[in-house]
Amino acid sequence: MKKTIGLLLGVLLTLVSAVSLAGCGSGVNYPTVKGKFTVATNCPFGMYEYIGDDGKIYGIDIEVAGLFAKEEGLELVVKNIEFDSIFSEVEAGKADAGMAGITVSEDRKKTFDFSDTYAKASQKLIVLDGNADFDGKTTAKAVEEALKGLSGKKIGFQTGTTGQMYINGDEGFGYDGFANIEGKGYDTAVTAIHDMKAGNIYAVVVDEGPASALVASIDGVKVIDVKLTDEDYAFLIKKGNAKLQEKFNAFLTKIKGDGTYAAIEAKYYEGKGEKTGYAVSTN
């Protein structure tokens, strides 16, 4: 009898342990909210996400998210928040993914998972039209040497972006930074550029994608057409959310293979095709 009870207890403990381990391995809910695919982003960011005249959100990231949600049979919910808050929103399980031209780094990989790369990126400088300090500088090294030769200058960036890491230095991103330059963070690159025009900072570092759109919409500024970094864009996913990561990677492979992704890019960079906008969540 004692032997039988002992065996039963052993089996019971084994089952409890198995359930507990399974629970630990699946500790990430997907979707975060039943029936919805929730995305955290930050507008404006060039052709990747912006608010249209109709109040809806448009962009390459957003259309990809919308198509993925449709394939999953889910409703797309888009939260437009500060860039820094995207990471805490995903980590806290309040959003399924972060999509805002997010650069993959070894440092970020310690805390988050990422989808496969869907676009390449780099940082570029935006300066006032009359700035001749970078004339003839055609390589990243030449521009960096010019930056190192500055004295008493401030350079702006959107807080939390790669531009901040590039100017201030970041071991996880592999950037040494510039000890001679004072970095200044802003909520958006647009705000930084207007502050530059007001004479408060010398230049702005911004991702290549939105840089061209920004100078086209703001008078008196220009882009230094030199790629300062080499980056990969991917979608941010909560650590351990293997289900979403696998599904999204399969989806990216599919839309890149059948031409859907190229068609989305053509809408925004070449004006080919009708753009699809989505409502911005007010919650």
PDB file of C-alpha atoms in Angstrom:
ATOM      1  CA  MET A   1       0.000   0.000   0.000  1.00  0.00           C
ATOM      2  CA  LYS A   2       2.759   2.423   0.997  1.00  0.00           C
ATOM      3  CA  LYS A   3       4.610   1.507  -2.186  1.00  0.00           C
ATOM      4  CA  THR A   4       1.484   2.189  -4.283  1.00  0.00           C
ATOM      5  CA  ILE A   5       0.896   5.559  -2.584  1.00  0.00           C
ATOM      6  CA  GLY A   6       4.558   6.428  -3.099  1.00  0.00           C
ATOM      7  CA  LEU A   7       4.316   5.624  -6.796  1.00  0.00           C
ATOM      8  CA  LEU A   8       1.137   7.696  -7.154  1.00  0.00           C
ATOM      9  CA  LEU A   9       2.757  10.651  -5.395  1.00  0.00           C
ATOM     10  CA  GLY A  10       5.782  10.335  -7.674  1.00  0.00           C
ATOM     11  CA  VAL A  11       3.590  10.393 -10.786  1.00  0.00           C
ATOM     12  CA  LEU A  12       1.614  13.360  -9.428  1.00  0.00           C
ATOM     13  CA  LEU A  13       4.780  15.362  -8.692  1.00  0.00           C
ATOM     14  CA  THR A  14       6.102  14.600 -12.176  1.00  0.00           C
ATOM     15  CA  LEU A  15       2.873  15.866 -13.744  1.00  0.00           C
ATOM     16  CA  VAL A  16       2.898  19.041 -11.630  1.00  0.00           C
ATOM     17  CA  SER A  17       6.517  19.698 -12.589  1.00  0.00           C
ATOM     18  CA  ALA A  18       5.744  19.184 -16.271  1.00  0.00           C
ATOM     19  CA  VAL A  19       2.814  21.612 -16.122  1.00  0.00           C
ATOM     20  CA  SER A  20       4.932  24.176 -14.283  1.00  0.00           C
ATOM     21  CA  LEU A  21       7.736  23.917 -16.830  1.00  0.00           C
ATOM     22  CA  ALA A  22       5.269  24.210 -19.678  1.00  0.00           C
ATOM     23  CA  GLY A  23       3.841  27.318 -18.037  1.00  0.00           C
ATOM     24  CA  CYS A  24       7.299  28.852 -17.736  1.00  0.00           C
ATOM     25  CA  GLY A  25       8.072  28.128 -21.372  1.00  0.00           C
ATOM     26  CA  SER A  26       4.826  29.738 -22.542  1.00  0.00           C
ATOM     27  CA  GLY A  27       4.883  32.733 -20.230  1.00  0.00           C
ATOM     28  CA  VAL A  28       4.228  35.151 -23.119  1.00  0.00           C
ATOM     29  CA  ASN A  29       0.681  35.664 -24.317  1.00  0.00           C
ATOM     30  CA  TYR A  30       0.014  36.072 -28.031  1.00  0.00           C
ATOM     31  CA  PRO A  31      -1.993  37.925 -28.934  1.00  0.00           C
ATOM     32  CA  THR A  32      -1.715  40.307 -25.984  1.00  0.00           C
ATOM     33  CA  VAL A  33      -5.413  41.129 -26.322  1.00  0.00           C
ATOM     34  CA  LYS A  34      -7.776  38.461 -27.650  1.00  0.00           C
ATOM     35  CA  GLY A  35      -8.738  39.073 -31.261  1.00  0.00           C
ATOM     36  CA  LYS A  36      -6.261  41.937 -31.729  1.00  0.00           C
ATOM     37  CA  PHE A  37      -2.688  42.388 -32.976  1.00  0.00           C
ATOM     38  CA  THR A  38      -1.349  45.340 -30.982  1.00  0.00           C
ATOM     39  CA  VAL A  39       1.571  47.331 -32.360  1.00  0.00           C
ATOM     40  CA  ALA A  40       3.489  50.162 -30.670  1.00  0.00           C
ATOM     41  CA  THR A  41       5.060  52.757 -32.966  1.00  0.00           C
ATOM     42  CA  ASN A  42       6.259  56.366 -33.058  1.00  0.00           C
ATOM     43  CA  CYS A  43       5.243  58.968 -35.650  1.00  0.00           C
ATOM     44  CA  PRO A  44       6.497  60.521 -37.764  1.00  0.00           C
ATOM     45  CA  PHE A  45       9.254  58.307 -39.106  1.00  0.00           C
ATOM     46  CA  GLY A  46       9.614  58.966 -42.806  1.00  0.00           C
ATOM     47  CA  MET A  47       7.856  56.477 -45.032  1.00  0.00           C
ATOM     48  CA  TYR A  48       7.646  53.867 -42.290  1.00  0.00           C
ATOM     49  CA  GLU A  49       4.929  55.525 -40.194  1.00  0.00           C
ATOM     50  CA  TYR A  50       3.191  58.892 -40.318  1.00  0.00           C
ATOM     51  CA  ILE A  51      -0.208  60.440 -39.666  1.00  0.00           C
ATOM     52  CA  GLY A  52      -2.139  61.334 -42.825  1.00  0.00           C
ATOM     53  CA  ASP A  53      -4.415  64.321 -43.359  1.00  0.00           C
ATOM     54  CA  ASP A  54      -7.369  62.074 -42.525  1.00  0.00           C
ATOM     55  CA  GLY A  55      -5.944  61.325 -39.070  1.00  0.00           C
ATOM     56  CA  LYS A  56      -5.137  57.720 -39.940  1.00  0.00           C
ATOM     57  CA  ILE A  57      -1.681  56.194 -39.647  1.00  0.00           C
ATOM     58  CA  TYR A  58       0.146  55.143 -42.803  1.00  0.00           C
ATOM     59  CA  GLY A  59       3.539  53.713 -43.690  1.00  0.00           C
ATOM     60  CA  ILE A  60       5.517  50.642 -44.683  1.00  0.00           C
ATOM     61  CA  ASP A  61       5.637  49.239 -41.138  1.00  0.00           C
ATOM     62  CA  ILE A  62       1.921  49.826 -40.650  1.00  0.00           C
ATOM     63  CA  GLU A  63       0.853  48.158 -43.893  1.00  0.00           C
ATOM     64  CA  VAL A  64       3.022  45.130 -43.112  1.00  0.00           C
ATOM     65  CA  ALA A  65       1.438  44.942 -39.654  1.00  0.00           C
ATOM     66  CA  GLY A  66      -2.036  45.271 -41.164  1.00  0.00           C
ATOM     67  CA  LEU A  67      -1.482  42.432 -43.622  1.00  0.00           C
ATOM     68  CA  PHE A  68      -0.046  40.215 -40.886  1.00  0.00           C
ATOM     69  CA  ALA A  69      -3.037  40.912 -38.633  1.00  0.00           C
ATOM     70  CA  LYS A  70      -5.418  40.078 -41.501  1.00  0.00           C
ATOM     71  CA  GLU A  71      -3.631  36.778 -42.162  1.00  0.00           C
ATOM     72  CA  GLU A  72      -3.880  35.935 -38.459  1.00  0.00           C
ATOM     73  CA  GLY A  73      -7.582  36.814 -38.388  1.00  0.00           C
ATOM     74  CA  LEU A  74      -6.906  39.646 -35.937  1.00  0.00           C
ATOM     75  CA  GLU A  75      -7.815  43.335 -35.772  1.00  0.00           C
ATOM     76  CA  LEU A  76      -4.820  45.681 -35.999  1.00  0.00           C
ATOM     77  CA  VAL A  77      -4.469  48.098 -33.078  1.00  0.00           C
ATOM     78  CA  VAL A  78      -1.800  50.807 -33.442  1.00  0.00           C
ATOM     79  CA  LYS A  79      -0.468  52.767 -30.469  1.00  0.00           C
ATOM     80  CA  ASN A  80       1.405  55.958 -31.401  1.00  0.00           C
ATOM     81  CA  ILE A  81       3.685  56.641 -28.419  1.00  0.00           C
ATOM     82  CA  GLU A  82       7.133  58.044 -27.648  1.00  0.00           C
ATOM     83  CA  PHE A  83       9.963  55.993 -29.166  1.00  0.00           C
ATOM     84  CA  ASP A  84      11.495  55.084 -25.797  1.00  0.00           C
ATOM     85  CA  SER A  85       8.106  53.870 -24.547  1.00  0.00           C
ATOM     86  CA  ILE A  86       7.828  51.290 -27.336  1.00  0.00           C
ATOM     87  CA  PHE A  87      10.367  49.078 -25.578  1.00  0.00           C
ATOM     88  CA  SER A  88       8.655  49.205 -22.172  1.00  0.00           C
ATOM     89  CA  GLU A  89       5.258  48.634 -23.809  1.00  0.00           C
ATOM     90  CA  VAL A  90       6.455  45.441 -25.508  1.00  0.00           C
ATOM     91  CA  GLU A  91       8.385  44.242 -22.464  1.00  0.00           C
ATOM     92  CA  ALA A  92       5.332  44.738 -20.236  1.00  0.00           C
ATOM     93  CA  GLY A  93       3.148  42.760 -22.636  1.00  0.00           C
ATOM     94  CA  LYS A  94       0.990  45.769 -23.512  1.00  0.00           C
ATOM     95  CA  ALA A  95       1.886  45.452 -27.202  1.00  0.00           C
ATOM     96  CA  ASP A  96       2.646  42.386 -29.303  1.00  0.00           C
ATOM     97  CA  ALA A  97       5.330  44.120 -31.344  1.00  0.00           C
ATOM     98  CA  GLY A  98       7.248  47.357 -31.764  1.00  0.00           C
ATOM     99  CA  MET A  99       7.487  48.755 -35.297  1.00  0.00           C
ATOM    100  CA  ALA A 100       9.269  52.064 -35.798  1.00  0.00           C
ATOM    101  CA  GLY A 101      12.382  51.502 -37.854  1.00  0.00           C
ATOM    102  CA  ILE A 102      13.939  49.751 -34.864  1.00  0.00           C
ATOM    103  CA  THR A 103      17.615  48.844 -35.215  1.00  0.00           C
ATOM    104  CA  VAL A 104      18.793  45.406 -34.089  1.00  0.00           C
ATOM    105  CA  SER A 105      21.751  45.433 -31.685  1.00  0.00           C
ATOM    106  CA  GLU A 106      23.457  42.876 -29.462  1.00  0.00           C
ATOM    107  CA  ASP A 107      22.544  45.025 -26.476  1.00  0.00           C
ATOM    108  CA  ARG A 108      18.837  45.033 -27.335  1.00  0.00           C
ATOM    109  CA  LYS A 109      18.919  41.285 -28.009  1.00  0.00           C
ATOM    110  CA  LYS A 110      19.668  40.738 -24.315  1.00  0.00           C
ATOM    111  CA  THR A 111      16.192  42.020 -23.450  1.00  0.00           C
ATOM    112  CA  PHE A 112      14.105  41.462 -26.578  1.00  0.00           C
ATOM    113  CA  ASP A 113      13.634  39.120 -29.494  1.00  0.00           C
ATOM    114  CA  PHE A 114      13.452  40.377 -33.072  1.00  0.00           C
ATOM    115  CA  SER A 115      11.930  39.310 -36.342  1.00  0.00           C
ATOM    116  CA  ASP A 116      14.160  38.700 -39.335  1.00  0.00           C
ATOM    117  CA  THR A 117      15.611  41.845 -40.907  1.00  0.00           C
ATOM    118  CA  TYR A 118      13.197  43.529 -43.307  1.00  0.00           C
ATOM    119  CA  ALA A 119      15.213  46.634 -44.287  1.00  0.00           C
ATOM    120  CA  LYS A 120      18.726  48.079 -44.155  1.00  0.00           C
ATOM    121  CA  ALA A 121      19.383  51.494 -42.626  1.00  0.00           C
ATOM    122  CA  SER A 122      22.033  54.039 -41.709  1.00  0.00           C
ATOM    123  CA  GLN A 123      22.394  57.347 -39.897  1.00  0.00           C
ATOM    124  CA  LYS A 124      22.891  60.633 -41.735  1.00  0.00           C
ATOM    125  CA  LEU A 125      23.545  64.230 -40.721  1.00  0.00           C
ATOM    126  CA  ILE A 126      21.115  67.071 -41.359  1.00  0.00           C
ATOM    127  CA  VAL A 127      22.631  70.565 -41.251  1.00  0.00           C
ATOM    128  CA  LEU A 128      21.678  74.105 -42.226  1.00  0.00           C
ATOM    129  CA  ASP A 129      21.900  74.933 -45.933  1.00  0.00           C
ATOM    130  CA  GLY A 130      24.849  77.271 -45.400  1.00  0.00           C
ATOM    131  CA  ASN A 131      26.960  74.726 -43.508  1.00  0.00           C
ATOM    132  CA  ALA A 132      30.112  73.988 -45.542  1.00  0.00           C
ATOM    133  CA  ASP A 133      31.987  71.979 -42.889  1.00  0.00           C
ATOM    134  CA  PHE A 134      31.303  68.699 -44.692  1.00  0.00           C
ATOM    135  CA  ASP A 135      31.914  69.812 -48.262  1.00  0.00           C
ATOM    136  CA  GLY A 136      34.052  67.232 -50.039  1.00  0.00           C
ATOM    137  CA  LYS A 137      33.530  64.649 -47.278  1.00  0.00           C
ATOM    138  CA  THR A 138      32.394  61.532 -49.124  1.00  0.00           C
ATOM    139  CA  THR A 139      33.051  58.740 -46.606  1.00  0.00           C
ATOM    140  CA  ALA A 140      31.869  57.967 -43.081  1.00  0.00           C
ATOM    141  CA  LYS A 141      35.447  58.263 -41.840  1.00  0.00           C
ATOM    142  CA  ALA A 142      35.848  61.728 -43.379  1.00  0.00           C
ATOM    143  CA  VAL A 143      32.606  62.956 -41.809  1.00  0.00           C
ATOM    144  CA  GLU A 144      33.594  61.494 -38.432  1.00  0.00           C
ATOM    145  CA  GLU A 145      36.974  63.251 -38.586  1.00  0.00           C
ATOM    146  CA  ALA A 146      35.179  66.518 -39.318  1.00  0.00           C
ATOM    147  CA  LEU A 147      32.886  65.921 -36.332  1.00  0.00           C
ATOM    148  CA  LYS A 148      35.877  65.204 -34.093  1.00  0.00           C
ATOM    149  CA  GLY A 149      37.355  68.543 -35.142  1.00  0.00           C
ATOM    150  CA  LEU A 150      34.369  70.505 -33.855  1.00  0.00           C
ATOM    151  CA  SER A 151      34.503  72.433 -30.596  1.00  0.00           C
ATOM    152  CA  GLY A 152      31.657  73.520 -28.342  1.00  0.00           C
ATOM    153  CA  LYS A 153      28.930  72.141 -30.630  1.00  0.00           C
ATOM    154  CA  LYS A 154      25.642  70.427 -29.811  1.00  0.00           C
ATOM    155  CA  ILE A 155      24.107  67.778 -32.040  1.00  0.00           C
ATOM    156  CA  GLY A 156      20.499  66.682 -31.720  1.00  0.00           C
ATOM    157  CA  PHE A 157      18.789  63.314 -32.112  1.00  0.00           C
ATOM    158  CA  GLN A 158      15.509  61.648 -31.284  1.00  0.00           C
ATOM    159  CA  THR A 159      15.832  60.225 -27.780  1.00  0.00           C
ATOM    160  CA  GLY A 160      16.362  56.467 -27.679  1.00  0.00           C
ATOM    161  CA  THR A 161      17.290  56.113 -31.349  1.00  0.00           C
ATOM    162  CA  THR A 162      20.541  54.960 -32.930  1.00  0.00           C
ATOM    163  CA  GLY A 163      21.440  58.608 -33.499  1.00  0.00           C
ATOM    164  CA  GLN A 164      21.766  59.028 -29.734  1.00  0.00           C
ATOM    165  CA  MET A 165      24.012  55.970 -29.492  1.00  0.00           C
ATOM    166  CA  TYR A 166      26.145  57.217 -32.386  1.00  0.00           C
ATOM    167  CA  ILE A 167      26.785  60.658 -30.879  1.00  0.00           C
ATOM    168  CA  ASN A 168      27.017  59.747 -27.183  1.00  0.00           C
ATOM    169  CA  GLY A 169      28.704  56.376 -27.697  1.00  0.00           C
ATOM    170  CA  ASP A 170      27.295  52.967 -26.842  1.00  0.00           C
ATOM    171  CA  GLU A 171      29.268  49.762 -26.290  1.00  0.00           C
ATOM    172  CA  GLY A 172      26.297  47.554 -27.116  1.00  0.00           C
ATOM    173  CA  PHE A 173      25.923  49.233 -30.501  1.00  0.00           C
ATOM    174  CA  GLY A 174      29.674  49.416 -31.085  1.00  0.00           C
ATOM    175  CA  TYR A 175      29.854  53.227 -31.285  1.00  0.00           C
ATOM    176  CA  ASP A 176      32.684  55.176 -29.642  1.00  0.00           C
ATOM    177  CA  GLY A 177      30.809  58.476 -29.615  1.00  0.00           C
ATOM    178  CA  PHE A 178      32.291  61.978 -29.696  1.00  0.00           C
ATOM    179  CA  ALA A 179      33.756  63.337 -26.469  1.00  0.00           C
ATOM    180  CA  ASN A 180      33.963  66.830 -27.975  1.00  0.00           C
ATOM    181  CA  ILE A 181      30.253  67.026 -28.834  1.00  0.00           C
ATOM    182  CA  GLU A 182      27.299  67.544 -26.508  1.00  0.00           C
ATOM    183  CA  GLY A 183      24.329  65.409 -27.527  1.00  0.00           C
ATOM    184  CA  LYS A 184      20.803  66.715 -27.040  1.00  0.00           C
ATOM    185  CA  GLY A 185      17.700  64.519 -27.153  1.00  0.00           C
ATOM    186  CA  TYR A 186      14.283  65.446 -28.561  1.00  0.00           C
ATOM    187  CA  ASP A 187      10.871  63.782 -28.761  1.00  0.00           C
ATOM    188  CA  THR A 188      11.040  63.864 -32.569  1.00  0.00           C
ATOM    189  CA  ALA A 189      13.596  64.619 -35.271  1.00  0.00           C
ATOM    190  CA  VAL A 190      11.288  67.385 -36.520  1.00  0.00           C
ATOM    191  CA  THR A 191      11.584  69.200 -33.189  1.00  0.00           C
ATOM    192  CA  ALA A 192      15.364  68.802 -33.303  1.00  0.00           C
ATOM    193  CA  ILE A 193      15.581  70.284 -36.807  1.00  0.00           C
ATOM    194  CA  HIS A 194      13.490  73.305 -35.858  1.00  0.00           C
ATOM    195  CA  ASP A 195      15.709  73.833 -32.810  1.00  0.00           C
ATOM    196  CA  MET A 196      18.716  73.729 -35.140  1.00  0.00           C
ATOM    197  CA  LYS A 197      17.087  76.383 -37.313  1.00  0.00           C
ATOM    198  CA  ALA A 198      16.595  78.455 -34.168  1.00  0.00           C
ATOM    199  CA  GLY A 199      20.365  78.340 -33.618  1.00  0.00           C
ATOM    200  CA  ASN A 200      20.332  76.143 -30.521  1.00  0.00           C
ATOM    201  CA  ILE A 201      22.155  73.130 -31.969  1.00  0.00           C
ATOM    202  CA  TYR A 202      24.652  72.587 -34.778  1.00  0.00           C
ATOM    203  CA  ALA A 203      23.251  69.505 -36.552  1.00  0.00           C
ATOM    204  CA  VAL A 204      20.827  66.595 -36.264  1.00  0.00           C
ATOM    205  CA  VAL A 205      21.544  62.874 -36.694  1.00  0.00           C
ATOM    206  CA  VAL A 206      18.628  60.898 -38.090  1.00  0.00           C
ATOM    207  CA  ASP A 207      17.901  57.625 -39.869  1.00  0.00           C
ATOM    208  CA  GLU A 208      18.449  57.679 -43.625  1.00  0.00           C
ATOM    209  CA  GLY A 209      14.828  56.716 -44.397  1.00  0.00           C
ATOM    210  CA  PRO A 210      13.107  59.772 -42.921  1.00  0.00           C
ATOM    211  CA  ALA A 211      16.036  62.146 -43.565  1.00  0.00           C
ATOM    212  CA  SER A 212      15.085  62.862 -47.182  1.00  0.00           C
ATOM    213  CA  ALA A 213      11.419  63.371 -46.312  1.00  0.00           C
ATOM    214  CA  LEU A 214      12.355  65.755 -43.502  1.00  0.00           C
ATOM    215  CA  VAL A 215      14.552  68.039 -45.613  1.00  0.00           C
ATOM    216  CA  ALA A 216      11.927  68.031 -48.362  1.00  0.00           C
ATOM    217  CA  SER A 217       9.318  69.336 -45.930  1.00  0.00           C
ATOM    218  CA  ILE A 218      11.478  71.810 -43.959  1.00  0.00           C
ATOM    219  CA  ASP A 219      13.122  74.775 -45.689  1.00  0.00           C
ATOM    220  CA  GLY A 220      16.723  75.805 -45.107  1.00  0.00           C
ATOM    221  CA  VAL A 221      18.234  72.416 -44.283  1.00  0.00           C
ATOM    222  CA  LYS A 222      20.095  69.701 -46.198  1.00  0.00           C
ATOM    223  CA  VAL A 223      21.278  66.110 -45.783  1.00  0.00           C
ATOM    224  CA  ILE A 224      24.959  65.213 -45.817  1.00  0.00           C
ATOM    225  CA  ASP A 225      24.673  62.271 -48.203  1.00  0.00           C
ATOM    226  CA  VAL A 226      27.084  59.931 -46.424  1.00  0.00           C
ATOM    227  CA  LYS A 227      26.015  56.758 -44.600  1.00  0.00           C
ATOM    228  CA  LEU A 228      27.515  56.914 -41.116  1.00  0.00           C
ATOM    229  CA  THR A 229      26.353  53.501 -39.896  1.00  0.00           C
ATOM    230  CA  ASP A 230      25.238  50.115 -41.208  1.00  0.00           C
ATOM    231  CA  GLU A 231      22.058  48.877 -39.506  1.00  0.00           C
ATOM    232  CA  ASP A 232      19.313  46.271 -39.775  1.00  0.00           C
ATOM    233  CA  TYR A 233      15.648  47.103 -39.150  1.00  0.00           C
ATOM    234  CA  ALA A 234      13.474  44.426 -37.560  1.00  0.00           C
ATOM    235  CA  PHE A 235      10.272  44.214 -35.564  1.00  0.00           C
ATOM    236  CA  LEU A 236      10.642  44.175 -31.784  1.00  0.00           C
ATOM    237  CA  ILE A 237       9.095  41.200 -29.960  1.00  0.00           C
ATOM    238  CA  LYS A 238       8.840  40.326 -26.269  1.00  0.00           C
ATOM    239  CA  LYS A 239      11.607  37.981 -25.118  1.00  0.00           C
ATOM    240  CA  GLY A 240      10.430  34.389 -25.308  1.00  0.00           C
ATOM    241  CA  ASN A 241       7.517  35.007 -27.675  1.00  0.00           C
ATOM    242  CA  ALA A 242       8.625  32.247 -30.035  1.00  0.00           C
ATOM    243  CA  LYS A 243       5.114  31.770 -31.424  1.00  0.00           C
ATOM    244  CA  LEU A 244       4.880  35.331 -32.760  1.00  0.00           C
ATOM    245  CA  GLN A 245       8.509  35.365 -33.885  1.00  0.00           C
ATOM    246  CA  GLU A 246       8.069  32.188 -35.949  1.00  0.00           C
ATOM    247  CA  LYS A 247       4.763  33.319 -37.441  1.00  0.00           C
ATOM    248  CA  PHE A 248       6.077  36.761 -38.323  1.00  0.00           C
ATOM    249  CA  ASN A 249       9.295  35.467 -39.857  1.00  0.00           C
ATOM    250  CA  ALA A 250       7.308  33.063 -42.034  1.00  0.00           C
ATOM    251  CA  PHE A 251       5.051  35.952 -43.046  1.00  0.00           C
ATOM    252  CA  LEU A 252       8.027  38.185 -43.948  1.00  0.00           C
ATOM    253  CA  THR A 253       9.536  35.410 -46.054  1.00  0.00           C
ATOM    254  CA  LYS A 254       6.212  35.014 -47.856  1.00  0.00           C
ATOM    255  CA  ILE A 255       5.597  38.705 -48.670  1.00  0.00           C
ATOM    256  CA  LYS A 256       9.191  39.261 -49.737  1.00  0.00           C
ATOM    257  CA  GLY A 257       9.057  36.205 -51.976  1.00  0.00           C
ATOM    258  CA  ASP A 258       5.748  37.006 -53.700  1.00  0.00           C
ATOM    259  CA  GLY A 259       6.474  40.703 -54.286  1.00  0.00           C
ATOM    260  CA  THR A 260       4.005  42.066 -51.725  1.00  0.00           C
ATOM    261  CA  TYR A 261       6.674  43.828 -49.667  1.00  0.00           C
ATOM    262  CA  ALA A 262       8.228  45.408 -52.761  1.00  0.00           C
ATOM    263  CA  ALA A 263       4.765  46.657 -53.775  1.00  0.00           C
ATOM    264  CA  ILE A 264       4.286  48.264 -50.349  1.00  0.00           C
ATOM    265  CA  GLU A 265       7.643  50.039 -50.637  1.00  0.00           C
ATOM    266  CA  ALA A 266       6.705  51.234 -54.141  1.00  0.00           C
ATOM    267  CA  LYS A 267       3.583  52.905 -52.737  1.00  0.00           C
ATOM    268  CA  TYR A 268       5.652  55.099 -50.446  1.00  0.00           C
ATOM    269  CA  TYR A 269       8.871  55.652 -52.383  1.00  0.00           C
ATOM    270  CA  GLU A 270       7.510  55.737 -55.928  1.00  0.00           C
ATOM    271  CA  GLY A 271       3.848  56.700 -55.460  1.00  0.00           C
ATOM    272  CA  LYS A 272       2.629  53.487 -57.102  1.00  0.00           C
ATOM    273  CA  GLY A 273      -0.632  52.084 -55.755  1.00  0.00           C
ATOM    274  CA  GLU A 274      -3.179  53.115 -53.149  1.00  0.00           C
ATOM    275  CA  LYS A 275      -1.936  53.448 -49.576  1.00  0.00           C
ATOM    276  CA  THR A 276      -3.852  51.829 -46.731  1.00  0.00           C
ATOM    277  CA  GLY A 277      -4.346  53.755 -43.503  1.00  0.00           C
ATOM    278  CA  TYR A 278      -5.416  52.521 -40.082  1.00  0.00           C
ATOM    279  CA  ALA A 279      -7.030  54.181 -37.089  1.00  0.00           C
ATOM    280  CA  VAL A 280      -4.730  55.166 -34.224  1.00  0.00           C
ATOM    281  CA  SER A 281      -5.663  53.712 -30.848  1.00  0.00           C
ATOM    282  CA  THR A 282      -6.720  56.265 -28.245  1.00  0.00           C
ATOM    283  CA  ASN A 283      -6.173  53.852 -25.336  1.00  0.00           C
TER     284      ASN A 283
END
